[in-house]
């Protein structure tokens, strides 16, 4: 291993990656047992913002199938470089309407549908009358700050209806980030209530994307199906390029 590392000095070292991933998987399994749920109900989305494609390739070798990215340009480049891996790419950052059609070319899932203009950007056009269908989550703002990403809980139903109307987005459910000033489980309980309203509109939209490195156990306890975990697995995030 040492010799191999010396022969390829340009590759970054991801020491400890396997151990961190195993630790998080163990934590997820324990939280699922505590909640009386099967770990098979849960999808781990490893967030690799600012990390190199080489780290994603190592994650894939360790059995990771779902990767999350926050920035369009970075996500586009990594997905192209790693197209041979057959990964499921989740876009989880705020998406500009003008970038939505570009994101459709590499993303399999858009977890940050937070306003009508973004949803409408995925609709068919004269130039793309039969576009690729993506999975989508309505992002819910669980704070009182309108500047935070996500739609207000009282406006979720209307946005969910709009997602269904596109014909090019398959509504999977809801996504949210727990507020910093609130106990995570209480916030995720409110998200669960929003999820139940969405399921009344679309019975197949049963997924809840919630829980990150520090609060995934609380999210699992409140019914999360997708966990977006970064630094607990990837280690310290590099500086922005």
PDB file of C-alpha atoms in Angstrom:
ATOM      1  CA  UNK A   1       0.000   0.000   0.000  1.00  0.00           C
ATOM      2  CA  UNK A   2       2.802   2.400   0.915  1.00  0.00           C
ATOM      3  CA  UNK A   3       4.670   1.680  -2.280  1.00  0.00           C
ATOM      4  CA  UNK A   4       1.541   2.238  -4.318  1.00  0.00           C
ATOM      5  CA  UNK A   5       0.975   5.575  -2.632  1.00  0.00           C
ATOM      6  CA  UNK A   6       4.561   6.637  -3.353  1.00  0.00           C
ATOM      7  CA  UNK A   7       4.217   5.715  -7.013  1.00  0.00           C
ATOM      8  CA  UNK A   8       1.189   8.009  -7.404  1.00  0.00           C
ATOM      9  CA  UNK A   9       2.080  11.147  -5.425  1.00  0.00           C
ATOM     10  CA  UNK A  10      -0.551  13.247  -7.192  1.00  0.00           C
ATOM     11  CA  UNK A  11      -3.404  11.281  -5.628  1.00  0.00           C
ATOM     12  CA  UNK A  12      -4.756  12.622  -2.313  1.00  0.00           C
ATOM     13  CA  UNK A  13      -4.667  10.354   0.714  1.00  0.00           C
ATOM     14  CA  UNK A  14      -8.064   9.364   2.081  1.00  0.00           C
ATOM     15  CA  UNK A  15      -6.698   7.619   5.158  1.00  0.00           C
ATOM     16  CA  UNK A  16      -9.416   6.418   7.472  1.00  0.00           C
ATOM     17  CA  UNK A  17     -12.209   6.587   4.915  1.00  0.00           C
ATOM     18  CA  UNK A  18     -13.158   2.915   5.230  1.00  0.00           C
ATOM     19  CA  UNK A  19     -13.209   3.084   9.036  1.00  0.00           C
ATOM     20  CA  UNK A  20     -15.324   6.253   9.075  1.00  0.00           C
ATOM     21  CA  UNK A  21     -17.794   4.771   6.606  1.00  0.00           C
ATOM     22  CA  UNK A  22     -18.068   1.586   8.672  1.00  0.00           C
ATOM     23  CA  UNK A  23     -18.628   3.638  11.823  1.00  0.00           C
ATOM     24  CA  UNK A  24     -21.449   5.634  10.235  1.00  0.00           C
ATOM     25  CA  UNK A  25     -23.052   2.512   8.816  1.00  0.00           C
ATOM     26  CA  UNK A  26     -22.928   0.993  12.286  1.00  0.00           C
ATOM     27  CA  UNK A  27     -24.490   4.102  13.800  1.00  0.00           C
ATOM     28  CA  UNK A  28     -27.279   4.027  11.210  1.00  0.00           C
ATOM     29  CA  UNK A  29     -27.955   0.344  11.890  1.00  0.00           C
ATOM     30  CA  UNK A  30     -28.114   0.960  15.639  1.00  0.00           C
ATOM     31  CA  UNK A  31     -30.483   3.919  15.209  1.00  0.00           C
ATOM     32  CA  UNK A  32     -32.695   1.822  12.961  1.00  0.00           C
ATOM     33  CA  UNK A  33     -32.837  -0.960  15.567  1.00  0.00           C
ATOM     34  CA  UNK A  34     -33.707   1.545  18.289  1.00  0.00           C
ATOM     35  CA  UNK A  35     -36.497   2.948  16.140  1.00  0.00           C
ATOM     36  CA  UNK A  36     -37.825  -0.515  15.322  1.00  0.00           C
ATOM     37  CA  UNK A  37     -37.003  -0.090  11.656  1.00  0.00           C
ATOM     38  CA  UNK A  38     -35.045  -2.105   9.115  1.00  0.00           C
ATOM     39  CA  UNK A  39     -31.787  -0.626   7.875  1.00  0.00           C
ATOM     40  CA  UNK A  40     -32.916  -1.759   4.417  1.00  0.00           C
ATOM     41  CA  UNK A  41     -35.450   1.093   4.472  1.00  0.00           C
ATOM     42  CA  UNK A  42     -32.624   3.644   4.569  1.00  0.00           C
ATOM     43  CA  UNK A  43     -30.543   5.121   1.764  1.00  0.00           C
ATOM     44  CA  UNK A  44     -27.175   6.618   2.683  1.00  0.00           C
ATOM     45  CA  UNK A  45     -26.297   9.565   0.446  1.00  0.00           C
ATOM     46  CA  UNK A  46     -22.637  10.488   0.964  1.00  0.00           C
ATOM     47  CA  UNK A  47     -22.105  14.222   0.465  1.00  0.00           C
ATOM     48  CA  UNK A  48     -18.757  14.893  -1.213  1.00  0.00           C
ATOM     49  CA  UNK A  49     -18.762  18.680  -1.622  1.00  0.00           C
ATOM     50  CA  UNK A  50     -15.265  19.990  -2.500  1.00  0.00           C
ATOM     51  CA  UNK A  51     -13.762  16.497  -2.276  1.00  0.00           C
ATOM     52  CA  UNK A  52     -12.020  15.116  -5.378  1.00  0.00           C
ATOM     53  CA  UNK A  53     -13.445  12.538  -7.727  1.00  0.00           C
ATOM     54  CA  UNK A  54     -10.798  10.114  -6.464  1.00  0.00           C
ATOM     55  CA  UNK A  55     -12.513  10.031  -3.063  1.00  0.00           C
ATOM     56  CA  UNK A  56     -15.854   9.264  -4.687  1.00  0.00           C
ATOM     57  CA  UNK A  57     -14.209   6.412  -6.577  1.00  0.00           C
ATOM     58  CA  UNK A  58     -12.913   5.001  -3.293  1.00  0.00           C
ATOM     59  CA  UNK A  59     -16.372   5.305  -1.754  1.00  0.00           C
ATOM     60  CA  UNK A  60     -17.844   3.387  -4.678  1.00  0.00           C
ATOM     61  CA  UNK A  61     -15.268   0.632  -4.134  1.00  0.00           C
ATOM     62  CA  UNK A  62     -16.508   0.453  -0.519  1.00  0.00           C
ATOM     63  CA  UNK A  63     -20.076  -0.105  -1.657  1.00  0.00           C
ATOM     64  CA  UNK A  64     -21.457   3.452  -1.702  1.00  0.00           C
ATOM     65  CA  UNK A  65     -24.067   3.825  -4.445  1.00  0.00           C
ATOM     66  CA  UNK A  66     -25.558   7.282  -3.775  1.00  0.00           C
ATOM     67  CA  UNK A  67     -23.586  10.528  -3.807  1.00  0.00           C
ATOM     68  CA  UNK A  68     -24.771  14.047  -3.006  1.00  0.00           C
ATOM     69  CA  UNK A  69     -23.418  17.288  -4.416  1.00  0.00           C
ATOM     70  CA  UNK A  70     -24.243  20.918  -3.586  1.00  0.00           C
ATOM     71  CA  UNK A  71     -22.668  22.824  -6.468  1.00  0.00           C
ATOM     72  CA  UNK A  72     -23.730  22.455 -10.082  1.00  0.00           C
ATOM     73  CA  UNK A  73     -20.339  22.862 -11.768  1.00  0.00           C
ATOM     74  CA  UNK A  74     -18.610  20.487  -9.379  1.00  0.00           C
ATOM     75  CA  UNK A  75     -21.378  17.909  -9.644  1.00  0.00           C
ATOM     76  CA  UNK A  76     -21.377  18.060 -13.430  1.00  0.00           C
ATOM     77  CA  UNK A  77     -17.618  17.516 -13.644  1.00  0.00           C
ATOM     78  CA  UNK A  78     -17.532  14.641 -11.141  1.00  0.00           C
ATOM     79  CA  UNK A  79     -20.487  12.849 -12.707  1.00  0.00           C
ATOM     80  CA  UNK A  80     -18.802  13.017 -16.114  1.00  0.00           C
ATOM     81  CA  UNK A  81     -15.451  11.779 -14.787  1.00  0.00           C
ATOM     82  CA  UNK A  82     -17.078   8.924 -12.846  1.00  0.00           C
ATOM     83  CA  UNK A  83     -19.723   7.892 -15.363  1.00  0.00           C
ATOM     84  CA  UNK A  84     -18.312   4.358 -15.437  1.00  0.00           C
ATOM     85  CA  UNK A  85     -19.320   3.730 -11.808  1.00  0.00           C
ATOM     86  CA  UNK A  86     -23.083   3.746 -12.299  1.00  0.00           C
ATOM     87  CA  UNK A  87     -23.666   5.912  -9.208  1.00  0.00           C
ATOM     88  CA  UNK A  88     -26.941   7.614  -8.328  1.00  0.00           C
ATOM     89  CA  UNK A  89     -26.250  11.354  -8.202  1.00  0.00           C
ATOM     90  CA  UNK A  90     -28.333  13.509  -5.846  1.00  0.00           C
ATOM     91  CA  UNK A  91     -28.288  17.276  -6.289  1.00  0.00           C
ATOM     92  CA  UNK A  92     -28.899  18.700  -2.808  1.00  0.00           C
ATOM     93  CA  UNK A  93     -27.875  22.360  -3.104  1.00  0.00           C
ATOM     94  CA  UNK A  94     -29.902  25.384  -4.091  1.00  0.00           C
ATOM     95  CA  UNK A  95     -30.417  25.212  -7.828  1.00  0.00           C
ATOM     96  CA  UNK A  96     -30.793  28.199 -10.105  1.00  0.00           C
ATOM     97  CA  UNK A  97     -33.642  27.876 -12.587  1.00  0.00           C
ATOM     98  CA  UNK A  98     -31.302  28.491 -15.515  1.00  0.00           C
ATOM     99  CA  UNK A  99     -29.107  25.561 -14.412  1.00  0.00           C
ATOM    100  CA  UNK A 100     -31.955  23.078 -13.964  1.00  0.00           C
ATOM    101  CA  UNK A 101     -31.897  21.727 -17.511  1.00  0.00           C
ATOM    102  CA  UNK A 102     -28.126  21.257 -17.290  1.00  0.00           C
ATOM    103  CA  UNK A 103     -28.512  19.424 -13.976  1.00  0.00           C
ATOM    104  CA  UNK A 104     -30.968  17.045 -15.628  1.00  0.00           C
ATOM    105  CA  UNK A 105     -28.126  15.714 -17.788  1.00  0.00           C
ATOM    106  CA  UNK A 106     -26.201  14.235 -14.863  1.00  0.00           C
ATOM    107  CA  UNK A 107     -28.432  14.211 -11.756  1.00  0.00           C
ATOM    108  CA  UNK A 108     -30.723  11.288 -11.036  1.00  0.00           C
ATOM    109  CA  UNK A 109     -32.391  12.963  -8.054  1.00  0.00           C
ATOM    110  CA  UNK A 110     -32.981  16.639  -7.247  1.00  0.00           C
ATOM    111  CA  UNK A 111     -33.587  17.019  -3.520  1.00  0.00           C
ATOM    112  CA  UNK A 112     -33.871  20.810  -3.492  1.00  0.00           C
ATOM    113  CA  UNK A 113     -37.077  21.693  -5.334  1.00  0.00           C
ATOM    114  CA  UNK A 114     -37.931  24.823  -3.372  1.00  0.00           C
ATOM    115  CA  UNK A 115     -39.799  27.208  -5.654  1.00  0.00           C
ATOM    116  CA  UNK A 116     -42.065  27.234  -8.668  1.00  0.00           C
ATOM    117  CA  UNK A 117     -39.470  28.630 -11.076  1.00  0.00           C
ATOM    118  CA  UNK A 118     -37.084  25.717 -10.421  1.00  0.00           C
ATOM    119  CA  UNK A 119     -39.849  23.140 -10.785  1.00  0.00           C
ATOM    120  CA  UNK A 120     -41.073  24.724 -14.011  1.00  0.00           C
ATOM    121  CA  UNK A 121     -37.537  24.664 -15.452  1.00  0.00           C
ATOM    122  CA  UNK A 122     -37.734  20.855 -15.558  1.00  0.00           C
ATOM    123  CA  UNK A 123     -40.891  20.877 -17.678  1.00  0.00           C
ATOM    124  CA  UNK A 124     -40.713  19.877 -21.355  1.00  0.00           C
ATOM    125  CA  UNK A 125     -39.762  22.556 -23.884  1.00  0.00           C
ATOM    126  CA  UNK A 126     -39.845  22.824 -27.670  1.00  0.00           C
ATOM    127  CA  UNK A 127     -36.108  22.090 -27.651  1.00  0.00           C
ATOM    128  CA  UNK A 128     -36.534  19.139 -25.239  1.00  0.00           C
ATOM    129  CA  UNK A 129     -40.060  17.816 -25.733  1.00  0.00           C
ATOM    130  CA  UNK A 130     -39.313  14.445 -24.118  1.00  0.00           C
ATOM    131  CA  UNK A 131     -36.704  15.066 -21.405  1.00  0.00           C
ATOM    132  CA  UNK A 132     -35.269  12.559 -18.985  1.00  0.00           C
ATOM    133  CA  UNK A 133     -37.479  11.999 -15.934  1.00  0.00           C
ATOM    134  CA  UNK A 134     -35.803  12.656 -12.569  1.00  0.00           C
ATOM    135  CA  UNK A 135     -36.766  11.883  -8.993  1.00  0.00           C
ATOM    136  CA  UNK A 136     -37.555  14.994  -6.971  1.00  0.00           C
ATOM    137  CA  UNK A 137     -37.977  16.027  -3.338  1.00  0.00           C
ATOM    138  CA  UNK A 138     -39.725  19.205  -2.210  1.00  0.00           C
ATOM    139  CA  UNK A 139     -37.338  21.010   0.142  1.00  0.00           C
ATOM    140  CA  UNK A 140     -39.094  22.329   3.247  1.00  0.00           C
ATOM    141  CA  UNK A 141     -37.856  25.319   5.254  1.00  0.00           C
ATOM    142  CA  UNK A 142     -38.262  24.388   8.926  1.00  0.00           C
ATOM    143  CA  UNK A 143     -37.161  27.828  10.186  1.00  0.00           C
ATOM    144  CA  UNK A 144     -38.853  31.215  10.334  1.00  0.00           C
ATOM    145  CA  UNK A 145     -36.136  32.687   8.115  1.00  0.00           C
ATOM    146  CA  UNK A 146     -37.427  33.112   4.547  1.00  0.00           C
ATOM    147  CA  UNK A 147     -33.819  33.412   3.371  1.00  0.00           C
ATOM    148  CA  UNK A 148     -33.127  29.772   4.178  1.00  0.00           C
ATOM    149  CA  UNK A 149     -33.505  27.218   1.402  1.00  0.00           C
ATOM    150  CA  UNK A 150     -36.855  25.520   1.120  1.00  0.00           C
ATOM    151  CA  UNK A 151     -40.530  26.303   0.801  1.00  0.00           C
ATOM    152  CA  UNK A 152     -42.615  27.272   3.837  1.00  0.00           C
ATOM    153  CA  UNK A 153     -44.571  24.304   5.241  1.00  0.00           C
ATOM    154  CA  UNK A 154     -47.913  25.922   4.416  1.00  0.00           C
ATOM    155  CA  UNK A 155     -46.886  26.200   0.743  1.00  0.00           C
ATOM    156  CA  UNK A 156     -45.657  22.624   0.306  1.00  0.00           C
ATOM    157  CA  UNK A 157     -48.946  21.220  -1.012  1.00  0.00           C
ATOM    158  CA  UNK A 158     -49.098  23.695  -3.893  1.00  0.00           C
ATOM    159  CA  UNK A 159     -45.475  23.054  -4.865  1.00  0.00           C
ATOM    160  CA  UNK A 160     -45.993  19.286  -4.690  1.00  0.00           C
ATOM    161  CA  UNK A 161     -48.938  19.634  -7.079  1.00  0.00           C
ATOM    162  CA  UNK A 162     -46.731  21.662  -9.393  1.00  0.00           C
ATOM    163  CA  UNK A 163     -44.032  18.979  -9.343  1.00  0.00           C
ATOM    164  CA  UNK A 164     -46.609  16.356 -10.324  1.00  0.00           C
ATOM    165  CA  UNK A 165     -47.865  18.563 -13.154  1.00  0.00           C
ATOM    166  CA  UNK A 166     -44.475  18.709 -14.911  1.00  0.00           C
ATOM    167  CA  UNK A 167     -44.595  15.088 -16.005  1.00  0.00           C
ATOM    168  CA  UNK A 168     -40.788  15.104 -15.910  1.00  0.00           C
ATOM    169  CA  UNK A 169     -40.297  14.979 -12.145  1.00  0.00           C
ATOM    170  CA  UNK A 170     -41.243  11.893 -10.145  1.00  0.00           C
ATOM    171  CA  UNK A 171     -42.239  13.183  -6.708  1.00  0.00           C
ATOM    172  CA  UNK A 172     -40.451  11.090  -4.101  1.00  0.00           C
ATOM    173  CA  UNK A 173     -41.242  13.071  -0.957  1.00  0.00           C
ATOM    174  CA  UNK A 174     -39.806  15.898   1.157  1.00  0.00           C
ATOM    175  CA  UNK A 175     -36.374  17.048   2.284  1.00  0.00           C
ATOM    176  CA  UNK A 176     -35.222  19.403   5.032  1.00  0.00           C
ATOM    177  CA  UNK A 177     -32.307  20.510   7.197  1.00  0.00           C
ATOM    178  CA  UNK A 178     -32.905  20.764  10.945  1.00  0.00           C
ATOM    179  CA  UNK A 179     -32.630  24.332  12.300  1.00  0.00           C
ATOM    180  CA  UNK A 180     -29.532  25.004  14.397  1.00  0.00           C
ATOM    181  CA  UNK A 181     -31.522  26.472  17.282  1.00  0.00           C
ATOM    182  CA  UNK A 182     -34.000  23.637  17.711  1.00  0.00           C
ATOM    183  CA  UNK A 183     -33.804  20.092  18.987  1.00  0.00           C
ATOM    184  CA  UNK A 184     -33.457  18.033  15.777  1.00  0.00           C
ATOM    185  CA  UNK A 185     -36.062  15.419  16.588  1.00  0.00           C
ATOM    186  CA  UNK A 186     -38.751  18.054  17.137  1.00  0.00           C
ATOM    187  CA  UNK A 187     -37.937  19.598  13.763  1.00  0.00           C
ATOM    188  CA  UNK A 188     -37.990  16.223  12.035  1.00  0.00           C
ATOM    189  CA  UNK A 189     -41.345  15.452  13.645  1.00  0.00           C
ATOM    190  CA  UNK A 190     -42.742  18.559  11.951  1.00  0.00           C
ATOM    191  CA  UNK A 191     -41.222  17.396   8.660  1.00  0.00           C
ATOM    192  CA  UNK A 192     -42.888  14.031   9.129  1.00  0.00           C
ATOM    193  CA  UNK A 193     -46.265  15.791   9.463  1.00  0.00           C
ATOM    194  CA  UNK A 194     -45.588  17.669   6.203  1.00  0.00           C
ATOM    195  CA  UNK A 195     -44.678  14.348   4.586  1.00  0.00           C
ATOM    196  CA  UNK A 196     -48.046  12.915   5.556  1.00  0.00           C
ATOM    197  CA  UNK A 197     -49.787  15.796   3.761  1.00  0.00           C
ATOM    198  CA  UNK A 198     -47.715  15.181   0.638  1.00  0.00           C
ATOM    199  CA  UNK A 199     -48.577  11.485   0.716  1.00  0.00           C
ATOM    200  CA  UNK A 200     -52.259  12.462   0.744  1.00  0.00           C
ATOM    201  CA  UNK A 201     -51.625  14.234  -2.568  1.00  0.00           C
ATOM    202  CA  UNK A 202     -49.377  11.524  -4.055  1.00  0.00           C
ATOM    203  CA  UNK A 203     -49.465   8.180  -2.198  1.00  0.00           C
ATOM    204  CA  UNK A 204     -46.157   7.031  -3.691  1.00  0.00           C
ATOM    205  CA  UNK A 205     -44.271  10.103  -2.364  1.00  0.00           C
ATOM    206  CA  UNK A 206     -43.287   8.340   0.849  1.00  0.00           C
ATOM    207  CA  UNK A 207     -39.638   9.352   1.166  1.00  0.00           C
ATOM    208  CA  UNK A 208     -38.183  11.763   3.720  1.00  0.00           C
ATOM    209  CA  UNK A 209     -34.643  13.081   3.226  1.00  0.00           C
ATOM    210  CA  UNK A 210     -33.433  14.278   6.617  1.00  0.00           C
ATOM    211  CA  UNK A 211     -30.496  13.800   8.916  1.00  0.00           C
ATOM    212  CA  UNK A 212     -26.838  14.631   8.495  1.00  0.00           C
ATOM    213  CA  UNK A 213     -23.624  13.757  10.325  1.00  0.00           C
ATOM    214  CA  UNK A 214     -24.798  15.045  13.699  1.00  0.00           C
ATOM    215  CA  UNK A 215     -28.495  14.254  13.723  1.00  0.00           C
ATOM    216  CA  UNK A 216     -29.148  11.181  11.613  1.00  0.00           C
ATOM    217  CA  UNK A 217     -30.314   9.092  14.586  1.00  0.00           C
ATOM    218  CA  UNK A 218     -33.052  11.631  15.355  1.00  0.00           C
ATOM    219  CA  UNK A 219     -34.057  11.681  11.689  1.00  0.00           C
ATOM    220  CA  UNK A 220     -34.313   7.885  11.563  1.00  0.00           C
ATOM    221  CA  UNK A 221     -36.508   7.968  14.675  1.00  0.00           C
ATOM    222  CA  UNK A 222     -38.894  10.301  12.811  1.00  0.00           C
ATOM    223  CA  UNK A 223     -39.141   8.234   9.648  1.00  0.00           C
ATOM    224  CA  UNK A 224     -36.287   9.472   7.449  1.00  0.00           C
ATOM    225  CA  UNK A 225     -35.586   7.269   4.445  1.00  0.00           C
ATOM    226  CA  UNK A 226     -32.607   9.181   3.030  1.00  0.00           C
ATOM    227  CA  UNK A 227     -29.648  10.379   5.119  1.00  0.00           C
ATOM    228  CA  UNK A 228     -27.280  13.019   3.731  1.00  0.00           C
ATOM    229  CA  UNK A 229     -23.969  12.482   5.516  1.00  0.00           C
ATOM    230  CA  UNK A 230     -20.716  14.212   4.647  1.00  0.00           C
ATOM    231  CA  UNK A 231     -17.863  14.959   7.037  1.00  0.00           C
ATOM    232  CA  UNK A 232     -18.504  12.024   9.392  1.00  0.00           C
ATOM    233  CA  UNK A 233     -17.549   9.839   6.414  1.00  0.00           C
ATOM    234  CA  UNK A 234     -15.378  11.979   4.165  1.00  0.00           C
ATOM    235  CA  UNK A 235     -13.385  13.743   6.867  1.00  0.00           C
ATOM    236  CA  UNK A 236     -12.598  17.452   6.925  1.00  0.00           C
ATOM    237  CA  UNK A 237     -13.969  19.214   3.895  1.00  0.00           C
ATOM    238  CA  UNK A 238     -11.280  20.839   1.690  1.00  0.00           C
ATOM    239  CA  UNK A 239     -11.409  24.578   1.129  1.00  0.00           C
ATOM    240  CA  UNK A 240     -13.556  25.762  -1.752  1.00  0.00           C
ATOM    241  CA  UNK A 241     -11.662  25.571  -5.044  1.00  0.00           C
TER     242      UNK A 241
END
